[in-house]
mmCIF file of C-alpha atoms and ligand atoms in Angstrom:
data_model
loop_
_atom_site.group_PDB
_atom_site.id
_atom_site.type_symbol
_atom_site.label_atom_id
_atom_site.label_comp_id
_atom_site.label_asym_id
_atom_site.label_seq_id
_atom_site.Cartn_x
_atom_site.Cartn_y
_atom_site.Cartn_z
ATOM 1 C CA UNK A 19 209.195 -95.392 30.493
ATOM 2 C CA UNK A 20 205.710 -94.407 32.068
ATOM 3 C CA UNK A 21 204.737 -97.401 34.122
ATOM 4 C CA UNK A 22 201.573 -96.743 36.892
ATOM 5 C CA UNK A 23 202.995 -99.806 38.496
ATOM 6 C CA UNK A 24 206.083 -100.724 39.899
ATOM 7 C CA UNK A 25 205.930 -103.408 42.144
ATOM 8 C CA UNK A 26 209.698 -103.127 42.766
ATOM 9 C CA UNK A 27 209.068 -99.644 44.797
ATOM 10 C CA UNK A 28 207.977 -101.589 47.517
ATOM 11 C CA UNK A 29 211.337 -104.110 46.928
ATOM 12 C CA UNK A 30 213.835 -101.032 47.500
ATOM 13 C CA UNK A 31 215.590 -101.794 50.276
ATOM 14 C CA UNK A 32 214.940 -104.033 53.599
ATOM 15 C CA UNK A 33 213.608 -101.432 55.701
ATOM 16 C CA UNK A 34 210.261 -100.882 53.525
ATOM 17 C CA UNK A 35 210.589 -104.669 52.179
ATOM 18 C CA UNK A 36 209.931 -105.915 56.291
ATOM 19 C CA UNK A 37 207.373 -103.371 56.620
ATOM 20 C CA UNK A 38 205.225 -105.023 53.857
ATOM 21 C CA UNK A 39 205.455 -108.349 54.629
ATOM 22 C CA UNK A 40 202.281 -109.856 54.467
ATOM 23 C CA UNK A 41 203.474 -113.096 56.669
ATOM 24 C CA UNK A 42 204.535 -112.732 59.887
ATOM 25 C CA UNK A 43 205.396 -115.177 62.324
ATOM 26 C CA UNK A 44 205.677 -115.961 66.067
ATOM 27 C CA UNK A 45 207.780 -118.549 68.048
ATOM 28 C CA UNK A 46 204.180 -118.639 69.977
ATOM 29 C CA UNK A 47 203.417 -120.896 67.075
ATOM 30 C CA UNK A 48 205.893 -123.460 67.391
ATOM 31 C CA UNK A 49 205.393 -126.610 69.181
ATOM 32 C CA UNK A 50 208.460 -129.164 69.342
ATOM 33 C CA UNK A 51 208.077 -132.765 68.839
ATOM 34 C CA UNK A 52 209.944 -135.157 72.068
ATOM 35 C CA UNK A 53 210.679 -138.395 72.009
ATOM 36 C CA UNK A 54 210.827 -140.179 75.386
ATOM 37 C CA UNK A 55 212.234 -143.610 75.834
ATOM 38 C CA UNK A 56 211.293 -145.893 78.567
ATOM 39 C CA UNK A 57 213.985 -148.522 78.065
ATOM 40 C CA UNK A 58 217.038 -145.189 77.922
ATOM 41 C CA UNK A 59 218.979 -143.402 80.459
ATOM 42 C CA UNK A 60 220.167 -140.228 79.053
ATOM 43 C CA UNK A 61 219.853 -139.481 75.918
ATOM 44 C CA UNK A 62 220.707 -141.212 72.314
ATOM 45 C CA UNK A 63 220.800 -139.898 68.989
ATOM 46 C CA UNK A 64 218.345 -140.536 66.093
ATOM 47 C CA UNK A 65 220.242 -141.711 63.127
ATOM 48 C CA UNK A 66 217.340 -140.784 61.030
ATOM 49 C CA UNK A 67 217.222 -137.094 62.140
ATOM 50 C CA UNK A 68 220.411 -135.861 62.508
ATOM 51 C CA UNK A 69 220.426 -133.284 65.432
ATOM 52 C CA UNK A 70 217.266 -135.259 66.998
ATOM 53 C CA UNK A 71 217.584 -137.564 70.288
ATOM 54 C CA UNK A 72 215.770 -140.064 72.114
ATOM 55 C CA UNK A 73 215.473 -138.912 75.728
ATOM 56 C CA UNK A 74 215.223 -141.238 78.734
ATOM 57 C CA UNK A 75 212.869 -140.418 81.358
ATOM 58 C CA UNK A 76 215.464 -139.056 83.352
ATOM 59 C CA UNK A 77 216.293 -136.562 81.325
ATOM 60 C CA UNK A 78 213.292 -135.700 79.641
ATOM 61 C CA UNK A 79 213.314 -132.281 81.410
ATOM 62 C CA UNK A 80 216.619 -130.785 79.667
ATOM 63 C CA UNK A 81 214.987 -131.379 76.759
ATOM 64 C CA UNK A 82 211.924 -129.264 77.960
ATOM 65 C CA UNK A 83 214.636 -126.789 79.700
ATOM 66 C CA UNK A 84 216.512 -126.415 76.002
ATOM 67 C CA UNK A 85 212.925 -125.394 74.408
ATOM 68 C CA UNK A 86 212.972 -122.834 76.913
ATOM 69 C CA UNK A 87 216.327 -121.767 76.395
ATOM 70 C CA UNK A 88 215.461 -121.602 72.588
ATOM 71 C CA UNK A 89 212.098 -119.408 73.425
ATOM 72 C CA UNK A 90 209.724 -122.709 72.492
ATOM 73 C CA UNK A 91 207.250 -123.286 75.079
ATOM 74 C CA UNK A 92 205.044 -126.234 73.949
ATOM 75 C CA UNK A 93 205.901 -129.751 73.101
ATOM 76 C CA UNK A 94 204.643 -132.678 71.195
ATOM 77 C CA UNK A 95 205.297 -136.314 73.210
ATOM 78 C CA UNK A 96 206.079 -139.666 71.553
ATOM 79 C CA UNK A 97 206.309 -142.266 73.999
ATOM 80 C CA UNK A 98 208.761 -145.557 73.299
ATOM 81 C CA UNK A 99 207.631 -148.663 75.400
ATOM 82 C CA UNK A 100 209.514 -151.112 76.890
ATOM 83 C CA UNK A 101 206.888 -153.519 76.576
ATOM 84 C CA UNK A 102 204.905 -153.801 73.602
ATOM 85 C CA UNK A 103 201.227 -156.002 73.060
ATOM 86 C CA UNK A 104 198.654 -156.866 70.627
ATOM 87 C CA UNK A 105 196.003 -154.057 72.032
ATOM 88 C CA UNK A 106 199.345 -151.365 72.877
ATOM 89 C CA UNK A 107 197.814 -151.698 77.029
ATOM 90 C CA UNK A 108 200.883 -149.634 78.251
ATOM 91 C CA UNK A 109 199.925 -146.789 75.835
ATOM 92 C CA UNK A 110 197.440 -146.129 78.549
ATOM 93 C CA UNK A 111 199.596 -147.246 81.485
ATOM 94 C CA UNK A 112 199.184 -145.091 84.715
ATOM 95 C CA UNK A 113 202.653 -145.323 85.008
ATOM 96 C CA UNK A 114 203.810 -145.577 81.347
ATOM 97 C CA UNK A 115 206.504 -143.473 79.644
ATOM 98 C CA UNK A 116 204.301 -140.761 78.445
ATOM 99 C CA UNK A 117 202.311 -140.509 81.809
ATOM 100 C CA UNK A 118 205.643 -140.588 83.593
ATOM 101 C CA UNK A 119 206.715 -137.825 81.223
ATOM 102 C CA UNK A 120 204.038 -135.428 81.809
ATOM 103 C CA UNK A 121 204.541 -135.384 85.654
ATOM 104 C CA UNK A 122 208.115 -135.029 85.686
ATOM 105 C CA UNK A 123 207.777 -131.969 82.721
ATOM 106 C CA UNK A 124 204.925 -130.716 84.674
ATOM 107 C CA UNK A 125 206.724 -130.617 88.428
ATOM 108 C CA UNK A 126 209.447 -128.613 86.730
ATOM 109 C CA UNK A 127 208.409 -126.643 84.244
ATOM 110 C CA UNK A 128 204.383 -126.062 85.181
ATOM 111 C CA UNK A 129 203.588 -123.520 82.839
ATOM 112 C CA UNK A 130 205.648 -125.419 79.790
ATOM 113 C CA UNK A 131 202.644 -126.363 77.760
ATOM 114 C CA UNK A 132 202.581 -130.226 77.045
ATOM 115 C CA UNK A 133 200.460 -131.816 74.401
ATOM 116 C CA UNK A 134 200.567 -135.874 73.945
ATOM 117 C CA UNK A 135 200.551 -138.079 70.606
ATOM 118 C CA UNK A 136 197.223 -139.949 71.012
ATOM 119 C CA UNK A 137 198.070 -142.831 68.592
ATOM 120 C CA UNK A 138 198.543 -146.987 69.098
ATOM 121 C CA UNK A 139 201.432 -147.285 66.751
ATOM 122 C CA UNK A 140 204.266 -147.463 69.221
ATOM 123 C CA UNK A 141 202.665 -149.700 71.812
ATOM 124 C CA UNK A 142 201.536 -152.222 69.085
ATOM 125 C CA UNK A 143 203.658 -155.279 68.142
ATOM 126 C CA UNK A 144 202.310 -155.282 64.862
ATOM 127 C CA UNK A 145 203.012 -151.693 64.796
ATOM 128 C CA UNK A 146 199.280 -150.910 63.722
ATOM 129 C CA UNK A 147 197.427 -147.751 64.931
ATOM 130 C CA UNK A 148 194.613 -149.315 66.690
ATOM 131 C CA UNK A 149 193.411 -153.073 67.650
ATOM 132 C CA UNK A 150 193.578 -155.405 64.604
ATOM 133 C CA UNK A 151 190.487 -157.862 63.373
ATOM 134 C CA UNK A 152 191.586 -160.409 60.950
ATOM 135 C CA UNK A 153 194.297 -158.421 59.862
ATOM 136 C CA UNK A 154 193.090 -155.032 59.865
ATOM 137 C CA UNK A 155 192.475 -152.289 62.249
ATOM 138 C CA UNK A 156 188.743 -152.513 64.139
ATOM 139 C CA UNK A 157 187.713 -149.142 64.046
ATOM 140 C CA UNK A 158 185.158 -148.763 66.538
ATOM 141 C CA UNK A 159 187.064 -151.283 69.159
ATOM 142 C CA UNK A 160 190.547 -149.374 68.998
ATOM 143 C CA UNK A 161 188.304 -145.961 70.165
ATOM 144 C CA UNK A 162 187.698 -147.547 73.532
ATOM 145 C CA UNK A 163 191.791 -147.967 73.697
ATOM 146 C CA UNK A 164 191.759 -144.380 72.044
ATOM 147 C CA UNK A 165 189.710 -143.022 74.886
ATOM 148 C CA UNK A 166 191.686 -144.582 77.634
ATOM 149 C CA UNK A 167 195.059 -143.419 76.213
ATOM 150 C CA UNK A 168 193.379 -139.722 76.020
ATOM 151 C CA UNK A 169 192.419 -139.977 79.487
ATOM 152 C CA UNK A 170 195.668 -141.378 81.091
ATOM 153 C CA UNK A 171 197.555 -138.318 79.432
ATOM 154 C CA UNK A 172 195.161 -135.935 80.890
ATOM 155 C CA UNK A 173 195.281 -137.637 84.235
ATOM 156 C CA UNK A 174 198.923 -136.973 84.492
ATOM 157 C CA UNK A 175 198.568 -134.077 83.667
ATOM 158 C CA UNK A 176 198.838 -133.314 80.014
ATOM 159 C CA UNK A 177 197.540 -130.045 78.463
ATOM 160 C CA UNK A 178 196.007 -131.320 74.950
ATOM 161 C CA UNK A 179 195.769 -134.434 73.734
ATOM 162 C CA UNK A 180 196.193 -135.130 69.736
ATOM 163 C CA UNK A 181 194.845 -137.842 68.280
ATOM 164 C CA UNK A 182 196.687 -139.114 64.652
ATOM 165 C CA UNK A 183 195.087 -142.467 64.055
ATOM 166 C CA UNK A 184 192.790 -141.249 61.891
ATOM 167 C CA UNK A 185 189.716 -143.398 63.604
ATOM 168 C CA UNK A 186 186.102 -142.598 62.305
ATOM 169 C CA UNK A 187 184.526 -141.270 65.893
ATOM 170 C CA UNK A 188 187.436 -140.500 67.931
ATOM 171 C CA UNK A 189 187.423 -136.690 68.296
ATOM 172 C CA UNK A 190 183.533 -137.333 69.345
ATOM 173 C CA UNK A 191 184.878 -140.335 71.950
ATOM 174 C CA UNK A 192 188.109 -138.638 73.314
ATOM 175 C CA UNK A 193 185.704 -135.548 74.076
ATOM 176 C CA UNK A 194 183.065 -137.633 75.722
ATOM 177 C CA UNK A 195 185.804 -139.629 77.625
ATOM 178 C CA UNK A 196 187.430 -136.968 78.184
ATOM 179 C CA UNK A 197 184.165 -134.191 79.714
ATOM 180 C CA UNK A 198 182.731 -137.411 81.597
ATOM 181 C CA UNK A 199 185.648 -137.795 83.365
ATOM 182 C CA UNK A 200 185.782 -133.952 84.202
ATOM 183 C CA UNK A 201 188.535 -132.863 82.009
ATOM 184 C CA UNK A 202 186.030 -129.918 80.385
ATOM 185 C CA UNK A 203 189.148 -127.901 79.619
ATOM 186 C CA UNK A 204 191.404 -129.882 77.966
ATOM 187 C CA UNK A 205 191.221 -129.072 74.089
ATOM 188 C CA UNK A 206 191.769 -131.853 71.263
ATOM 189 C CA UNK A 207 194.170 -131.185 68.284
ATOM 190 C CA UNK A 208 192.917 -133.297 65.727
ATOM 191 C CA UNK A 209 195.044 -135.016 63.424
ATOM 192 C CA UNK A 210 192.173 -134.388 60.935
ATOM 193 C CA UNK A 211 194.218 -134.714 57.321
ATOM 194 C CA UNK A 212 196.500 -137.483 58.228
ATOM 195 C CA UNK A 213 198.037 -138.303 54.799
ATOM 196 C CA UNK A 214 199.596 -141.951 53.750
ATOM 197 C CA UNK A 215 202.649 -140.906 53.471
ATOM 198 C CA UNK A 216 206.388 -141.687 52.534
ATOM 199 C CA UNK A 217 207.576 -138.443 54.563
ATOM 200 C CA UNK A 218 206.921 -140.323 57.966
ATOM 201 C CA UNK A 219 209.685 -142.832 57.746
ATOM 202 C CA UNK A 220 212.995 -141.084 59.769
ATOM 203 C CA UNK A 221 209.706 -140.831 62.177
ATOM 204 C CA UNK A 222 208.709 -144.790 62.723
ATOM 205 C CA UNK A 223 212.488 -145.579 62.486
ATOM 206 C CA UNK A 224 213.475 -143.180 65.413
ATOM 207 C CA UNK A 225 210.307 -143.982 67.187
ATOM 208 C CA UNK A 226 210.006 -148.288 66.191
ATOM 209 C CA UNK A 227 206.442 -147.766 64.974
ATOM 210 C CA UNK A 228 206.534 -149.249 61.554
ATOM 211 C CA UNK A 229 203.852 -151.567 60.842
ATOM 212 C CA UNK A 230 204.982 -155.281 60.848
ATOM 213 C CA UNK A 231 202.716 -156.020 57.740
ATOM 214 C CA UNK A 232 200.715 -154.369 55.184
ATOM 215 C CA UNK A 233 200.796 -150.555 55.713
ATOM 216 C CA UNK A 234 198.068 -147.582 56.773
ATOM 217 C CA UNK A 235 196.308 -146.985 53.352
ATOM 218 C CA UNK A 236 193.413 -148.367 55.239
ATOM 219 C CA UNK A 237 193.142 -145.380 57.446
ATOM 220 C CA UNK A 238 195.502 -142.920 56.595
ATOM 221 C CA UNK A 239 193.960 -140.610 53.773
ATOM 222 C CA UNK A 240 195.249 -141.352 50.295
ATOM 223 C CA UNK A 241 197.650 -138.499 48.661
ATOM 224 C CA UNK A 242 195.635 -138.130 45.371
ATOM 225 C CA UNK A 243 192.127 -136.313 47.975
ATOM 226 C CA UNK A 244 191.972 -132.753 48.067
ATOM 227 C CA UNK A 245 188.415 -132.781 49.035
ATOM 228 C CA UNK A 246 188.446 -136.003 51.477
ATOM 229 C CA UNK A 247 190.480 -133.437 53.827
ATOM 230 C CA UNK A 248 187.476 -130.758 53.380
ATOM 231 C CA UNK A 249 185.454 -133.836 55.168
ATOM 232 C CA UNK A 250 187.814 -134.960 57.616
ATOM 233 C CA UNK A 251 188.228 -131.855 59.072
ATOM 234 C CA UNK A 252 184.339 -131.060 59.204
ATOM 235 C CA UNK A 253 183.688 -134.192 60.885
ATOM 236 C CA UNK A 254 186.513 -133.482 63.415
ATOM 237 C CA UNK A 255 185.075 -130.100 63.983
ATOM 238 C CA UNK A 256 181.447 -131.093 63.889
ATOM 239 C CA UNK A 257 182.783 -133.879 66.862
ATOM 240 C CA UNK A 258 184.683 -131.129 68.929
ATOM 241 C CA UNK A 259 187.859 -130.616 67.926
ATOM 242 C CA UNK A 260 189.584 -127.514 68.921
ATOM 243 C CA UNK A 261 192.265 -127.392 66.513
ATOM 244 C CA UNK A 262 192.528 -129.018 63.093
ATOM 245 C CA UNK A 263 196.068 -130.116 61.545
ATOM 246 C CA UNK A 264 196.944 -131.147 58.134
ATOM 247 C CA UNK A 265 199.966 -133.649 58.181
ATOM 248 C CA UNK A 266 202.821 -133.499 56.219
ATOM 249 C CA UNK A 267 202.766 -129.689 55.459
ATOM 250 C CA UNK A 268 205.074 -128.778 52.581
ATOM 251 C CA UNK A 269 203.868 -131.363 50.087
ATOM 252 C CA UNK A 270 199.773 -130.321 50.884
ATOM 253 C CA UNK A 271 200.476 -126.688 50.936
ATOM 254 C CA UNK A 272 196.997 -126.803 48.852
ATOM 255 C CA UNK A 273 195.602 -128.512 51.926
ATOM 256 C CA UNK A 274 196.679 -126.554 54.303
ATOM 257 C CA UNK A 275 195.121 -123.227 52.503
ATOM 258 C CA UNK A 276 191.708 -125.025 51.657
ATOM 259 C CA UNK A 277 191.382 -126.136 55.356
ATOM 260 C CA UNK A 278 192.334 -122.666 57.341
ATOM 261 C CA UNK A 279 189.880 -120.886 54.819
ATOM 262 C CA UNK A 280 186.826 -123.702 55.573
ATOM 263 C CA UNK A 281 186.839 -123.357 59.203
ATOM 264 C CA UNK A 282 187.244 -121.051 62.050
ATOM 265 C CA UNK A 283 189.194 -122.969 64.400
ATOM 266 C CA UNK A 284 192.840 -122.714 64.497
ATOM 267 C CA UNK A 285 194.815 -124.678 62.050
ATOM 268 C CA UNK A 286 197.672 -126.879 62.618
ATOM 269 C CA UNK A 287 200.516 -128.207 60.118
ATOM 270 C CA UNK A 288 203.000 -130.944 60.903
ATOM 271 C CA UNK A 289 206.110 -130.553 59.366
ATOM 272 C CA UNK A 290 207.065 -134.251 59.269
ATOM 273 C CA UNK A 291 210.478 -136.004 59.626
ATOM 274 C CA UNK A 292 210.964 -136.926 56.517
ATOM 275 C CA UNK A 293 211.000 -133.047 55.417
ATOM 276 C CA UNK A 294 213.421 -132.162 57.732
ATOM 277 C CA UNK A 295 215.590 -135.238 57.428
ATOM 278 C CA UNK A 296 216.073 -134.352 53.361
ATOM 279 C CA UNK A 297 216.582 -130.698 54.327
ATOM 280 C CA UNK A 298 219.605 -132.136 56.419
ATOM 281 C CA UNK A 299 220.843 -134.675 53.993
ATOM 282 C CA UNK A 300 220.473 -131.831 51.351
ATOM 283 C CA UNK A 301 222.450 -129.560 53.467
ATOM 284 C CA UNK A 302 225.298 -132.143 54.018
ATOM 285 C CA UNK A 303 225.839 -132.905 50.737
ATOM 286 C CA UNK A 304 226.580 -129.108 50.978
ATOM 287 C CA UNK A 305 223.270 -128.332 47.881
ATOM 288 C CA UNK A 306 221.525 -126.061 50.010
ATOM 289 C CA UNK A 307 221.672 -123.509 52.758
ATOM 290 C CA UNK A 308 219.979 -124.994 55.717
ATOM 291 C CA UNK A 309 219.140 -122.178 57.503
ATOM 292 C CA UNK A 310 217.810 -120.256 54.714
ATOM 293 C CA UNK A 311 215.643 -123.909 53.295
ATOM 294 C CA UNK A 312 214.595 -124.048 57.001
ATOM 295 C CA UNK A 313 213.063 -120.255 57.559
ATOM 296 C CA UNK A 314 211.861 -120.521 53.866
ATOM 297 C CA UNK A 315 210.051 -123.847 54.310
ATOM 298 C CA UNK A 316 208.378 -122.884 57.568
ATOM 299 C CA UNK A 317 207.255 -119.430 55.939
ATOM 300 C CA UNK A 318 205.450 -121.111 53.219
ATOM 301 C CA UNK A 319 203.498 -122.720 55.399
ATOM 302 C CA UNK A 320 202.464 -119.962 57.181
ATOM 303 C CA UNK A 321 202.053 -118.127 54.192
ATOM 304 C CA UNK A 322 199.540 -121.344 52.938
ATOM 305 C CA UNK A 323 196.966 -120.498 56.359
ATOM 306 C CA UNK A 324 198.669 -122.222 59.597
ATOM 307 C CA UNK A 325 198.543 -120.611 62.635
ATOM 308 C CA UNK A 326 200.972 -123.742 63.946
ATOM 309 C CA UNK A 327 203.432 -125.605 63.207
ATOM 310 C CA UNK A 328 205.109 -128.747 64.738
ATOM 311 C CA UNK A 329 208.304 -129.137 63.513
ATOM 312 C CA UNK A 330 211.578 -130.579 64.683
ATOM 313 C CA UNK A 331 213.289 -126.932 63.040
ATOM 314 C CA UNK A 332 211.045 -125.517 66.526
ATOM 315 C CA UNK A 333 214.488 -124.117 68.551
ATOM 316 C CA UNK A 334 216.245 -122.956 65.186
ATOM 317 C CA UNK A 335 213.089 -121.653 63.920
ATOM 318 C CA UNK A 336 212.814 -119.569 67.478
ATOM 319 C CA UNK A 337 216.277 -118.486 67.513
ATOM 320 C CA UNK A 338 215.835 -116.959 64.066
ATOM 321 C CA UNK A 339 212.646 -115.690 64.581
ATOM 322 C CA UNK A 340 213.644 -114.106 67.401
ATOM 323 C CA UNK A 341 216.467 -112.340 64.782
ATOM 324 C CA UNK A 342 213.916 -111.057 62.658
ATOM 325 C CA UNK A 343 214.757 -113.219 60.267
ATOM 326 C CA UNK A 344 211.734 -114.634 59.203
HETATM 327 C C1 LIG B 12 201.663 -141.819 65.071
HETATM 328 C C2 LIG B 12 202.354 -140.710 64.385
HETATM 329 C C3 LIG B 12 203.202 -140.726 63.271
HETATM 330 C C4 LIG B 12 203.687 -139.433 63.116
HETATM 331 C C5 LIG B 12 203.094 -138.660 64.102
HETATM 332 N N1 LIG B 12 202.280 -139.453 64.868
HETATM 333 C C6 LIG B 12 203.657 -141.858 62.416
HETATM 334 C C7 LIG B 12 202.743 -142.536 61.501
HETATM 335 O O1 LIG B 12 201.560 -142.222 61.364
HETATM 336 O O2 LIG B 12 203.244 -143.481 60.901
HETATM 337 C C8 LIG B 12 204.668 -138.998 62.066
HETATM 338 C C9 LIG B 12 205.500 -137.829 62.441
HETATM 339 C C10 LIG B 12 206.680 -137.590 61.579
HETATM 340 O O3 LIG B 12 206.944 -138.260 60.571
HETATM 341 O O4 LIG B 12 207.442 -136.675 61.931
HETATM 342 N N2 LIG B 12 200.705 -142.462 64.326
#
């Protein structure tokens, strides 16, 4: 049969398949999420996300040293009070867990790039993101707390900071906090498409952040907006973010693309717990092949326009990468 095209020419055989690959992909991209536990000494597992621990602050370094080991060489911290308030005041503790993270990461492992979780949720006893006002969260009240938390991190030390409260205003107040205080340098990783979602619940049960009543429909962004996320991350950018970040990632694949082709700053996608928690299940139940779910998921997401991705797949992902085999 005459055919002009045959796209299978270029499907012959995995020498000239890798060559054409239109997608490739760096462990330089790959930030790892930590969980640090102020009430813990060593480390405990998260039933939610199998192969995922809590780590106490004295060990919070062998979890840095095992990115390393793995070829990751940024992190993402959640910090787990021991004390918990109405306003989340030891989210911006001198001496809290996430402060008290940084330094120890940072006397060890200085070049080990360390970007903080600005959020409320986990210092809250209501579990909200912010300060509440008859029930629901005061926007322009919980950026003052916003701004301190940003600048605590930085003052011990932190690289970024990444706010994912979803706040009207805060990239524009963390950066003014943040410059007045002399911290020029340190860039802001928006949060900027925060979805509602169902996908962060391994997350708020590994970390205690669920909200006590009601839920974050009132700031999160609703699932059904394709355009909303077109404005949040203009607003973000107009404010002074550095990088944008779409959160989940494999269920706003359309997201993701929109955003990275809208603006010229770097894009970010969270691959959220509850993603990898039903790759795991799935793979237990012995329905799919893990490894191949894992480098397939994290592909597409590349593929969609990130340039990063957060995931708690970050050492596998390196390991394989590192292969060639994604
Ligand atoms: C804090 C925060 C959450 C996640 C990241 N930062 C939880 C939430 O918004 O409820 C979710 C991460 C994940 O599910 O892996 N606000």
């Amino acid at each position: 049969m005459e055919l002009t095209y045959r796209p299978r020419r270029l499907r012959s055989g995995e020498n000239i398949r890798r060559m054409c690959w239109e997608t490739r992909v760096s462990a330089d991209s790959l930030i790892y999420p930590i969980f640090v536990d102020e009430t813990l000494t060593g480390r405990c597992p998260i039933d939610s996300l199998p192969g995922q621990y809590r780590y106490g602050l004295d060990c919070v370094t062998a979890a840095v040293r095992e990115c390393q080991e793995a070829g990751v060489s940024r992190c993402m911290l959640f910090g787990i009070p021991a004390h918990k308030d109405a306003l989340g005041s030891s989210a911006w503790d001198k001496n809290g867990v996430v402060q008290q993270a940084i330094k120890a990461i940072k006397a060890m492992y200085p070049a080990f790039y360390v970007i903080t979780d600005v959020c409320m949720c986990e210092y809250t006893d209501h579990g909200h993101c912010g300060a509440l006002c008859d029930h629901a969260v005061d926007n322009d009240a919980t950026l003052e707390l916003l701004c301190k938390v940003a600048l605590s991190h930085a003052e011990a030390g932190a690289d970024m900071v990444a706010p994912s409260d979803m706040m009207d205003g805060r990239v524009a107040a963390i950066r003014k906090a943040l410059d007045t205080a002399g911290f020029t340098n340190t860039p802001i990783m928006a949060y900027s498409a925060k979805y509602a979602s169902a996908f962060y619940g391994p997350f708020r049960s590994a970390a205690g952040s669920a909200p006590s009543f009601g839920d974050r429909k009132g700031y999160q962004m609703d699932p059904h907006n394709r355009k909303e996320a077109l404005k949040e991350c203009a607003l973000d950018v107009q404010e002074g973010a550095d990088i944008i970040m779409v959160k989940p990632a494999l269920s706003y694949l359309d997201v993701i693309r929109e955003c990275a082709d809208a603006f010229d700053v770097p894009m970010a996608a969270y691959s959220v717990s509850g993603e990898y928690a039903m790759i795991k299940a799935a793979a237990q139940a012995g329905l799919v092949d893990e490894h191949r779910i894992m480098c397939e998921s994290a592909l597409s997401v590349f593929r969609a326009g990130a340039n990063i991705l957060i995931t708690y797949y970050a050492k596998e992902l390196a390991k394989a990468m590192q292969k060639g085999e994604l």
